[in-house]
Short mmCIF file of C-alpha atoms in Angstrom, two decimals:
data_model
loop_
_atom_site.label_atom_id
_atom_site.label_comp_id
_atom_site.label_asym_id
_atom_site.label_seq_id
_atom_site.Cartn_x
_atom_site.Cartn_y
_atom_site.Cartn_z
CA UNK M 221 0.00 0.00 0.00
CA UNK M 222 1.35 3.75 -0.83
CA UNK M 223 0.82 6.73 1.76
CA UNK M 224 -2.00 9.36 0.82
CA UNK M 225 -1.48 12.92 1.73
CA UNK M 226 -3.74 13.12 4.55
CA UNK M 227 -2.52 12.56 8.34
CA UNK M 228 -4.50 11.12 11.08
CA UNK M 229 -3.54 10.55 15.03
CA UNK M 230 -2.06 7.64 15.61
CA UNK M 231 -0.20 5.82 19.04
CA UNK M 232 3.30 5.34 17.95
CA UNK M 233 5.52 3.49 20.66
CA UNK M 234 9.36 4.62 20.17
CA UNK M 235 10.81 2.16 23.52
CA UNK M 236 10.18 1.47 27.14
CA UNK M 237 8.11 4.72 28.44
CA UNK M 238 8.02 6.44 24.87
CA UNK M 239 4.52 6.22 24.00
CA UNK M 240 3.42 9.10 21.23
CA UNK M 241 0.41 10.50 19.55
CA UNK M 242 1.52 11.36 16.03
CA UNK M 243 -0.14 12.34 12.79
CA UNK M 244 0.72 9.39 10.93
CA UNK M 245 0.09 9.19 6.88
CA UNK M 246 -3.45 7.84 5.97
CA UNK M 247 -2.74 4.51 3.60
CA UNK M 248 -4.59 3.76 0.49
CA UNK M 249 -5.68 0.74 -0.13
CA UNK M 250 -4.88 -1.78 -2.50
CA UNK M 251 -6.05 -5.04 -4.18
CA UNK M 252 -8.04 -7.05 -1.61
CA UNK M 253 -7.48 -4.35 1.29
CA UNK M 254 -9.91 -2.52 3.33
CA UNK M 255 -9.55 1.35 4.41
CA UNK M 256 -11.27 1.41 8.03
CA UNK M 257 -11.96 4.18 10.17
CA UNK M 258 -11.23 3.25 13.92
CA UNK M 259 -13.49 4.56 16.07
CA UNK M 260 -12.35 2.23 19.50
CA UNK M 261 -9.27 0.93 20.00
CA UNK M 262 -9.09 -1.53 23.06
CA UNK M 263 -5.89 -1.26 25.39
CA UNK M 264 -4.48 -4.70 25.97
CA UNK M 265 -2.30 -5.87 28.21
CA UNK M 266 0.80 -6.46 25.76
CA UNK M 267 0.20 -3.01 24.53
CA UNK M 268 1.27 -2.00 27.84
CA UNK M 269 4.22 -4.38 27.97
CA UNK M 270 5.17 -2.60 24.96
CA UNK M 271 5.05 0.75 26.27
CA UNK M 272 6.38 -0.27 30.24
CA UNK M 273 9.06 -2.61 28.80
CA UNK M 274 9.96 -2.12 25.32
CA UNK M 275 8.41 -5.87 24.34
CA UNK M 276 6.55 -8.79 25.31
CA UNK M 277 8.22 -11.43 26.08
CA UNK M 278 10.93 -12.44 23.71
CA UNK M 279 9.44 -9.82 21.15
CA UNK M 280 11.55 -6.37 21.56
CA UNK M 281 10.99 -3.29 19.36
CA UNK M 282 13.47 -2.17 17.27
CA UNK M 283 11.48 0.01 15.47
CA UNK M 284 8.55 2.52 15.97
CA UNK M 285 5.60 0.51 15.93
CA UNK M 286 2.36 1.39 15.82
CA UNK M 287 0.03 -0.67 18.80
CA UNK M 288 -3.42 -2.19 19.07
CA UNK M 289 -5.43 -4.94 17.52
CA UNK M 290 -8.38 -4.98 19.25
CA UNK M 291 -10.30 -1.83 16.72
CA UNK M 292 -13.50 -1.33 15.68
CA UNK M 293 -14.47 1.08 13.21
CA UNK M 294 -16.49 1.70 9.57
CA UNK M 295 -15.69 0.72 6.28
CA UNK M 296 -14.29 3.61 4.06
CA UNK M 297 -13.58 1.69 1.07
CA UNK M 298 -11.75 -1.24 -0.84
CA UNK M 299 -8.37 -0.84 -2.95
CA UNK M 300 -10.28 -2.69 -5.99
CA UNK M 301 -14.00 -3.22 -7.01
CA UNK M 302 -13.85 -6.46 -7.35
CA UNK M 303 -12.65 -6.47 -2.81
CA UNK M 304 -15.54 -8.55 -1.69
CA UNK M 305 -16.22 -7.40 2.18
CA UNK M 306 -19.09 -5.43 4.26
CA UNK M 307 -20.35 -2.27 2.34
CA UNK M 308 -18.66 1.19 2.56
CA UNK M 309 -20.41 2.30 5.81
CA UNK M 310 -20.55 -0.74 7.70
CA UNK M 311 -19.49 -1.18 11.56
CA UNK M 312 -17.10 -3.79 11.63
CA UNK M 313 -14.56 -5.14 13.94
CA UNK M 314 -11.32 -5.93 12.72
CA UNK M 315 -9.48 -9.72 13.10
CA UNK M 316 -6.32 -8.68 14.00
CA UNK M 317 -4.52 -11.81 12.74
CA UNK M 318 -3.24 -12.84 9.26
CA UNK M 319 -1.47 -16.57 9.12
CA UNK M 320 0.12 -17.80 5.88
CA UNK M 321 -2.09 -20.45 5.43
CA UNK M 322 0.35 -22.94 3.68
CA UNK M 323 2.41 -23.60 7.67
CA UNK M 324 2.48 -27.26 8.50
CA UNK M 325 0.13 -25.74 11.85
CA UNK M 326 -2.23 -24.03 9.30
CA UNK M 327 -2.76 -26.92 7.58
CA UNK M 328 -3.87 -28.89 10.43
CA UNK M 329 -6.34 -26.31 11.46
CA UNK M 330 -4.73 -24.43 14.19
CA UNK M 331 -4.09 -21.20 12.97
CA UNK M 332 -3.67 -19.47 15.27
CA UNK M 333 0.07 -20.93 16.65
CA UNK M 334 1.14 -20.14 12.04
CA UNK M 335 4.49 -20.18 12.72
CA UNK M 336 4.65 -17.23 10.10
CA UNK M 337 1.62 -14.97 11.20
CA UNK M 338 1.32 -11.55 10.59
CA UNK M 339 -0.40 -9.90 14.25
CA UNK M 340 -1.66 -6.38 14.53
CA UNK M 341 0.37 -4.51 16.57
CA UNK M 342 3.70 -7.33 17.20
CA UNK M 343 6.60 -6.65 17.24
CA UNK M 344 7.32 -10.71 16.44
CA UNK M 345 8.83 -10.19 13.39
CA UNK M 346 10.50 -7.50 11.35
CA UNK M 347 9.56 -5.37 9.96
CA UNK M 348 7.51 -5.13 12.79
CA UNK M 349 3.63 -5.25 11.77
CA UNK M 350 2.00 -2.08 12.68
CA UNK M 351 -0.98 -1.95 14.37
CA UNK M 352 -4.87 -0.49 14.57
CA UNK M 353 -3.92 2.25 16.65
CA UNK M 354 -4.49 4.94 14.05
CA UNK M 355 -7.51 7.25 12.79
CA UNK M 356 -7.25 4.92 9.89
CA UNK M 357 -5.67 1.70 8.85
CA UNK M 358 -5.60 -0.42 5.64
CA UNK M 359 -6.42 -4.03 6.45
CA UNK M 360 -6.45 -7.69 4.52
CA UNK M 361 -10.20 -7.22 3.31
CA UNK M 362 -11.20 -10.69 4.86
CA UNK M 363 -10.18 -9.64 8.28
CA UNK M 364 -13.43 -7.19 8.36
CA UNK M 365 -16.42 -8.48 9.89
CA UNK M 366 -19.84 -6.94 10.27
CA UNK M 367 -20.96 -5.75 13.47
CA UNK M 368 -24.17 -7.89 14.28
CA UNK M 369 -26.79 -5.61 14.39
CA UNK M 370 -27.50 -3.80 17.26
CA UNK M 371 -24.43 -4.72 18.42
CA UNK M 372 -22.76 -1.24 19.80
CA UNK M 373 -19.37 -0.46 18.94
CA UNK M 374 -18.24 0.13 22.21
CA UNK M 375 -18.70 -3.62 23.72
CA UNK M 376 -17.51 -4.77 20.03
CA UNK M 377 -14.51 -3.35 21.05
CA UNK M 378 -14.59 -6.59 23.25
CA UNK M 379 -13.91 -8.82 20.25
CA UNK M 380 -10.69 -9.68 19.92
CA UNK M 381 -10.25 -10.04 23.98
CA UNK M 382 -13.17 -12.25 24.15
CA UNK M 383 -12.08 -14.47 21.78
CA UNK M 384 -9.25 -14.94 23.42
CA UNK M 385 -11.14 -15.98 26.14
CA UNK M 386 -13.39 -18.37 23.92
CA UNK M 387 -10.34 -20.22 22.60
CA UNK M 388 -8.95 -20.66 26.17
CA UNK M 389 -12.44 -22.54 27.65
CA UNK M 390 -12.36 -24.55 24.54
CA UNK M 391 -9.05 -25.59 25.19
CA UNK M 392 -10.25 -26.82 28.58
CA UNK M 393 -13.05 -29.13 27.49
CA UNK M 394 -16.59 -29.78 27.58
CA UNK M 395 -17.37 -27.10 31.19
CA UNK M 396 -21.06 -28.33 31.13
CA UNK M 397 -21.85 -28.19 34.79
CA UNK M 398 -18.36 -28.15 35.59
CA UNK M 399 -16.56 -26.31 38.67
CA UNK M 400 -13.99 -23.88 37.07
CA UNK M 401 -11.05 -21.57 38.79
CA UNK M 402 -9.74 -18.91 37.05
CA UNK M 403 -6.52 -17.06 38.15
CA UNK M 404 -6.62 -13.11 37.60
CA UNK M 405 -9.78 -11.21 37.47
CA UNK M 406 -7.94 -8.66 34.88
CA UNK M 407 -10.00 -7.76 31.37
CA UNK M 408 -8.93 -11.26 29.88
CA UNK M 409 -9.73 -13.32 32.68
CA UNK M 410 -13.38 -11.48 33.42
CA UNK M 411 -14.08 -12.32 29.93
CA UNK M 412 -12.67 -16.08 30.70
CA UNK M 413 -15.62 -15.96 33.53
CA UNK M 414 -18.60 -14.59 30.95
CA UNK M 415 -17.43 -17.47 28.15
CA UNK M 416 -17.09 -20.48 30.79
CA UNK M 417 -20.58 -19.40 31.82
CA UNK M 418 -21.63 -19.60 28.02
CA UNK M 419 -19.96 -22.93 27.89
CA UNK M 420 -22.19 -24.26 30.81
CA UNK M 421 -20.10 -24.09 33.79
CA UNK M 422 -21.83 -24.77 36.76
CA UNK M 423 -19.57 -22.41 39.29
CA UNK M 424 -16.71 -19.94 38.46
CA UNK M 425 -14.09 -18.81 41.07
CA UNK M 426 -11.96 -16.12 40.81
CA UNK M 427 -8.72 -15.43 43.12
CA UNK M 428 -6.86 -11.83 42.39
CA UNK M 429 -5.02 -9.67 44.59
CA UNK M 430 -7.56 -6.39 44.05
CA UNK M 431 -10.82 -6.27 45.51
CA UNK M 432 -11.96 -3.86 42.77
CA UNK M 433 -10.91 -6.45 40.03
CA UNK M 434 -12.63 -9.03 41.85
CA UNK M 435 -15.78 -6.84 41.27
CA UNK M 436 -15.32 -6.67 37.70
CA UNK M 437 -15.49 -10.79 37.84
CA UNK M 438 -18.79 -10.40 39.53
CA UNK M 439 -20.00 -8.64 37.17
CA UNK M 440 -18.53 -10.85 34.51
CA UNK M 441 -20.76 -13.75 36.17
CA UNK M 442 -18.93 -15.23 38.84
CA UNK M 443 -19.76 -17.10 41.70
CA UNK M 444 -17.29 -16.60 44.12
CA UNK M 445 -14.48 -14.21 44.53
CA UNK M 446 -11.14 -15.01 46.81
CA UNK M 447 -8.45 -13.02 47.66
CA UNK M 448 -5.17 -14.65 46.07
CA UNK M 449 -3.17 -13.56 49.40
CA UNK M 450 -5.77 -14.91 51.62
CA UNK M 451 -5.24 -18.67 52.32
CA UNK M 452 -7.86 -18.75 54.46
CA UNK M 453 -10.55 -16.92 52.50
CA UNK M 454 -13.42 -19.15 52.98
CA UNK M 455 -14.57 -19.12 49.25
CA UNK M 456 -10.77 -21.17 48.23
CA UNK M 457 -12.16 -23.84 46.22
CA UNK M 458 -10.82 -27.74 46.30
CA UNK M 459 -10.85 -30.16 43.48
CA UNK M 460 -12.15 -28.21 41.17
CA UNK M 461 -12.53 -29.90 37.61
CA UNK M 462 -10.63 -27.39 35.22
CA UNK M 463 -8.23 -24.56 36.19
CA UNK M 464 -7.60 -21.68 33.55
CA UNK M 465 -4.51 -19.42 34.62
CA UNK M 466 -5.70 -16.04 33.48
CA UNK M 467 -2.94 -13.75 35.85
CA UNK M 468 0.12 -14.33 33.68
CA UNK M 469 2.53 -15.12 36.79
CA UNK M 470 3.88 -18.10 37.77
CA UNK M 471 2.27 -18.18 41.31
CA UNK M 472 -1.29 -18.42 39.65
CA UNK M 473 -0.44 -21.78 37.93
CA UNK M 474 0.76 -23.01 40.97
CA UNK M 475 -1.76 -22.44 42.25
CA UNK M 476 -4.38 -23.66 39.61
CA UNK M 477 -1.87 -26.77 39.79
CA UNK M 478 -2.72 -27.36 43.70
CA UNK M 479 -6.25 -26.73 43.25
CA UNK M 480 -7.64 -28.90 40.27
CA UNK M 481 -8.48 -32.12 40.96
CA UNK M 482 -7.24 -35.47 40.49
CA UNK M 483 -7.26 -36.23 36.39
CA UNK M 484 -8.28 -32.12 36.32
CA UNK M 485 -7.52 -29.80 33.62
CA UNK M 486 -5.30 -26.47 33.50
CA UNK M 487 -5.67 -24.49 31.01
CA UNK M 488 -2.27 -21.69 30.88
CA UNK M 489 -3.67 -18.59 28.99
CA UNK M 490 -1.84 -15.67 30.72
CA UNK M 491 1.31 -14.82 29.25
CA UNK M 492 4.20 -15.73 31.38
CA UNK M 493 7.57 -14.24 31.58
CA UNK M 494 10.74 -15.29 29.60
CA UNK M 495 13.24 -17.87 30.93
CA UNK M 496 11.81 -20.23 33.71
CA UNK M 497 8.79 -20.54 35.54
CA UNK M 498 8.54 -22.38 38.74
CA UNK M 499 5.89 -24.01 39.37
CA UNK M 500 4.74 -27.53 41.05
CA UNK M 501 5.65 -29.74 38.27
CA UNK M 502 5.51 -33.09 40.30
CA UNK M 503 1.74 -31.99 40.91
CA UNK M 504 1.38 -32.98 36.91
CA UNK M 505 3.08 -36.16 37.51
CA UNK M 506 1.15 -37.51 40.68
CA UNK M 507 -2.09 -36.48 40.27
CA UNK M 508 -2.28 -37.25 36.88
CA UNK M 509 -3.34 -33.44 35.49
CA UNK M 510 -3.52 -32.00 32.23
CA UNK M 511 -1.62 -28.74 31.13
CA UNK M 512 -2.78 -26.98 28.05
CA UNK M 513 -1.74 -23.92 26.44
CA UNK M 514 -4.08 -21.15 25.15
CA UNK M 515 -2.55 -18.83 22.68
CA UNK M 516 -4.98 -16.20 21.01
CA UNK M 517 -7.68 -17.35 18.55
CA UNK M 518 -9.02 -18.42 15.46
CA UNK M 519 -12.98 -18.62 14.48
CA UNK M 520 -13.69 -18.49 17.75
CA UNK M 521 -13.89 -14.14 16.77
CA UNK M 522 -17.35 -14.45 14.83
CA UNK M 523 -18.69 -16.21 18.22
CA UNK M 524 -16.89 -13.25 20.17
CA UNK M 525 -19.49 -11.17 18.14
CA UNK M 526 -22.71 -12.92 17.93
CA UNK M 527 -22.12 -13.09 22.04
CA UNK M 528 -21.60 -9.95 22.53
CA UNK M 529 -24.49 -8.93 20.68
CA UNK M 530 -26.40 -10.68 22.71
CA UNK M 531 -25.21 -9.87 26.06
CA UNK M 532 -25.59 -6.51 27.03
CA UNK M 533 -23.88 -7.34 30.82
CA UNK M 534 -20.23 -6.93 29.02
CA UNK M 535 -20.77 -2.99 28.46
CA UNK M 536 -19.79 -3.20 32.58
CA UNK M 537 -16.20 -4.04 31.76
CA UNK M 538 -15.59 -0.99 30.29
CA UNK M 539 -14.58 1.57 32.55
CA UNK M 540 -13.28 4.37 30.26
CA UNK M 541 -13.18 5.64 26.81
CA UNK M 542 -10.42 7.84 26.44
CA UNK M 543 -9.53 10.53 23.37
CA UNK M 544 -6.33 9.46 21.30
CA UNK M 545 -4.78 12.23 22.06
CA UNK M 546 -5.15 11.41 25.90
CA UNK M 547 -3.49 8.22 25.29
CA UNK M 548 -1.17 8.83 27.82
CA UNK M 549 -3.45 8.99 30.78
CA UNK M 550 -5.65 5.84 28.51
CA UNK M 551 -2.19 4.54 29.53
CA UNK M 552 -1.90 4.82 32.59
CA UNK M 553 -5.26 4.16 33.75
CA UNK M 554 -5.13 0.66 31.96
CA UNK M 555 -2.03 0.06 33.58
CA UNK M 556 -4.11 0.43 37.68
CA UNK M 557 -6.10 -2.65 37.78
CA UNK M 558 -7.47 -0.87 40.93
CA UNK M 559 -9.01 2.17 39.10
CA UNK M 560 -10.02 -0.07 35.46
CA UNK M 561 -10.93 -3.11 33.69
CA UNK M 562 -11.19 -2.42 29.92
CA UNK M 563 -9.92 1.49 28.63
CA UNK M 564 -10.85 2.14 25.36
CA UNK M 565 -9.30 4.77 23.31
CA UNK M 566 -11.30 7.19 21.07
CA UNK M 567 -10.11 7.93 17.23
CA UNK M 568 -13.47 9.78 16.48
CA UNK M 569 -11.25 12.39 15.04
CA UNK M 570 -10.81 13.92 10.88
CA UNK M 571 -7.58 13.66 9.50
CA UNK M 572 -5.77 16.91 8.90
CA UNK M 573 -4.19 17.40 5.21
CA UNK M 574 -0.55 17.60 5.30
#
C-alpha cells in the first residue's frame, strides 16, 4: 500500500516509556485491502508491555511501531472493485490476525500458533507489523467483519479479547456443569468468567489480589471471589474440575496446579515471563493433570461477536473511553487494575491534510 497525503492521530511506541500521539500518513488501499476508520481501539495488556518494557516477552521493538489490535471502526472503502467485504459504511470489527495459510500448523487447522503470522500490533517479526492504533488503517479485506446488528461499537470493542477468552475454555473441554477456577480477574480473565458461563459451567471462582478487580469478575458472572493472598478466604475452592490461569505469573499456575483435581484440567492462557517458571511440576506427575496452552484465537472471533451482541452485561467491563490524544493517561489508567478493567481509546477524530 502507498501513503496518501492526509494525516491522522495515531499511538506510535518509540521504547520502554516512549509512547506518542503522532499524525501518521493515511494509507490507500490496495487489491483485496480494506480502508477502516477506527473509532475504538481496546488497550491490551501487551500493549502495555510494549510501552512499560519495550516488548513482550521475547518480542523487543526495534522500530517505531504502531500498537493495538483490538479496533473497531467503519468501512471507508476497498483498494479494488472487485474487494468482496461489508459495504462502505458498515461497523465492523477488525481480526487482527493474518497466518500464511500454507504452515504445517495451518494446515492442520490451528491457525492461530502459524508459525509465520502476521499480528496487529507485534513486534514478532521484522519489519515489525504495525498496528490499529491509528484514525485509519488499511487491512487484509477478509479480516473485516460486520458488526451484528444492534451490536454497539463500544462492547464490540470486546472482540478480539473475548475471543481470546473463547479459545482458552475450549481448550479446557466440555465445562457443562463443571466447577472452574480462574486465576486473575484482569479484562482477559473477566471475559474467561462470561465465556465459561456460556460454555455451561456450573460455578466460576476467581482469586486476584484487588478487591476492585474481583468486582469486575462479579460482574462478569462469577460465583465466588477469593483473595489470592488470603489462604484462608473461605470461598478457596478444592478439586475443582478445570483450572484456567488467566494472571500471567507463575504463582497463579501453581496455584491452579494445587487446586484442580485429580485427572483435572489447567488451562495456561496468561502470558508468562521469559526464561523459567517455577511451578509444582511433580503436581502434573502424581495427580495425573492436564496442562494446556491457550494462545490467542481463530474462528472463535465471529462467536466473540454474535455473544456480545447478545449480552448486554459486558458494556460493565468498560470503565473508560479515552480521546487518542489522551493516550497517555488511557495509559496509565489501563495500567491500575485498581481504578479499570477495559480502557478504550477514542479515534473519532478527521484527519488533517498535510
Amino acid at each position: 500500500m502507498s501513503a496518501g497525503k492526509a494525516l491522522a492521530p495515531g499511538c506510535v511506541i518509540h521504547g520502554a516509556g516512549d509512547l506518542r500521539v503522532e499524525d501518521v500518513p493515511v494509507p490507500r488501499p490496495g487489491p483485496g485491502e480494506a480502508l477502516v476508520a477506527v473509532r475504538y481501539g481496546g488497550v491490551c495488556g501487551s500493549d502495555l508491555h510494549y510501552w512499560r518494557h519495550g516488548g513482550v516477552g521475547d518480542f523487543r521493538l526495534r522500530e517505531p511501531m504502531l500498537l493495538g489490535h483490538e479496533v473497531v471502526g467503519t468501512v471507508l472503502s476497498y483498494g479494488s472493485p472487485d474487494t468482496r467485504g461489508p459495504a462502505a459504511g458498515t461497523s465492523v470489527a477488525v481480526h487482527p490476525a493474518t497466518p500464511c495459510g500454507v504452515c504445517p500448523e495451518c494446515v492442520d487447522g490451528r491457525r492461530n500458533v502459524c508459525r509465520d503470522t502476521r499480528y496487529l500490533g507485534s513486534a514478532a517479526r521484522f519489519p515489525h507489523v504495525q498496528g490499529g492504533f491509528a484514525a485509519r488503517i488499511v487491512v487484509p479485506a477478509g479480516q473485516v467483519r460486520a458488526l451484528p446488528a444492534g451490536l454497539d461499537p463500544r462492547r464490540g470493542a470486546l472482540a478480539e479479547p473475548l475471543s481470546v477468552a473463547l479459545h482458552a475454555v475450549r481448550r479446557a473441554g466440555d465445562l457443562a456443569g463443571r466447577q472452574v477456577l480462574v486465576t486473575g480477574a484482569g479484562p482477559i480473565g473477566c471475559l474467561v468468567v462470561a465465556a465459561a458461563k456460556a460454555a455451561g459451567a456450573a460455578h466460576v471462582t476467581v482469586t486476584d489480589l484487588l478487591p476492585a478487580a474481583l468486582e469486575y469478575a462479579r460482574a462478569a458472572g462469577a460465583d465466588t471471589l477469593v483473595r489470592a493472598d488470603d489462604p484462608d478466604d473461605p470461598g478457596r475452592p478444592v478439586d475443582v474440575d478445570t483450572a484456567i490461569e488467566a494472571s500471567g505469573v507463575a504463582a497463579g499456575l501453581d496455584t491452579c496446579l494445587r487446586l484442580v483435581r485429580r485427572g483435572g484440567t489447567v488451562v495456561q492462557l496468561g502470558m508468562l515471563p521469559p526464561g523459567r517458571s517455577p511451578f509444582a511440576g511433580n503436581q502434573l506427575v502424581s495427580r495425573e493433570i492436564e496442562l494446556r496452552g491457550a494462545f490467542r484465537f481463530d474462528g472463535e472471533f465471529d462467536d466473540a461477536l454474535r455473544l456480545l451482541a447478545a449480552e448486554p452485561a459486558f458494556d460493565a467491563l468498560v470503565s473508560a473511553v479515552v480521546p487518542v490524544r489522551e493516550a497517555a493517561s488511557a495509559f496509565e489508567l489501563a495500567a491500575d487494575r485498581s481504578r479499570s478493567c477495559k480502557v478504550l481509546l477514542d479515534f473519532d477524530a478527521s484527519p488533517t491534510a498535510a
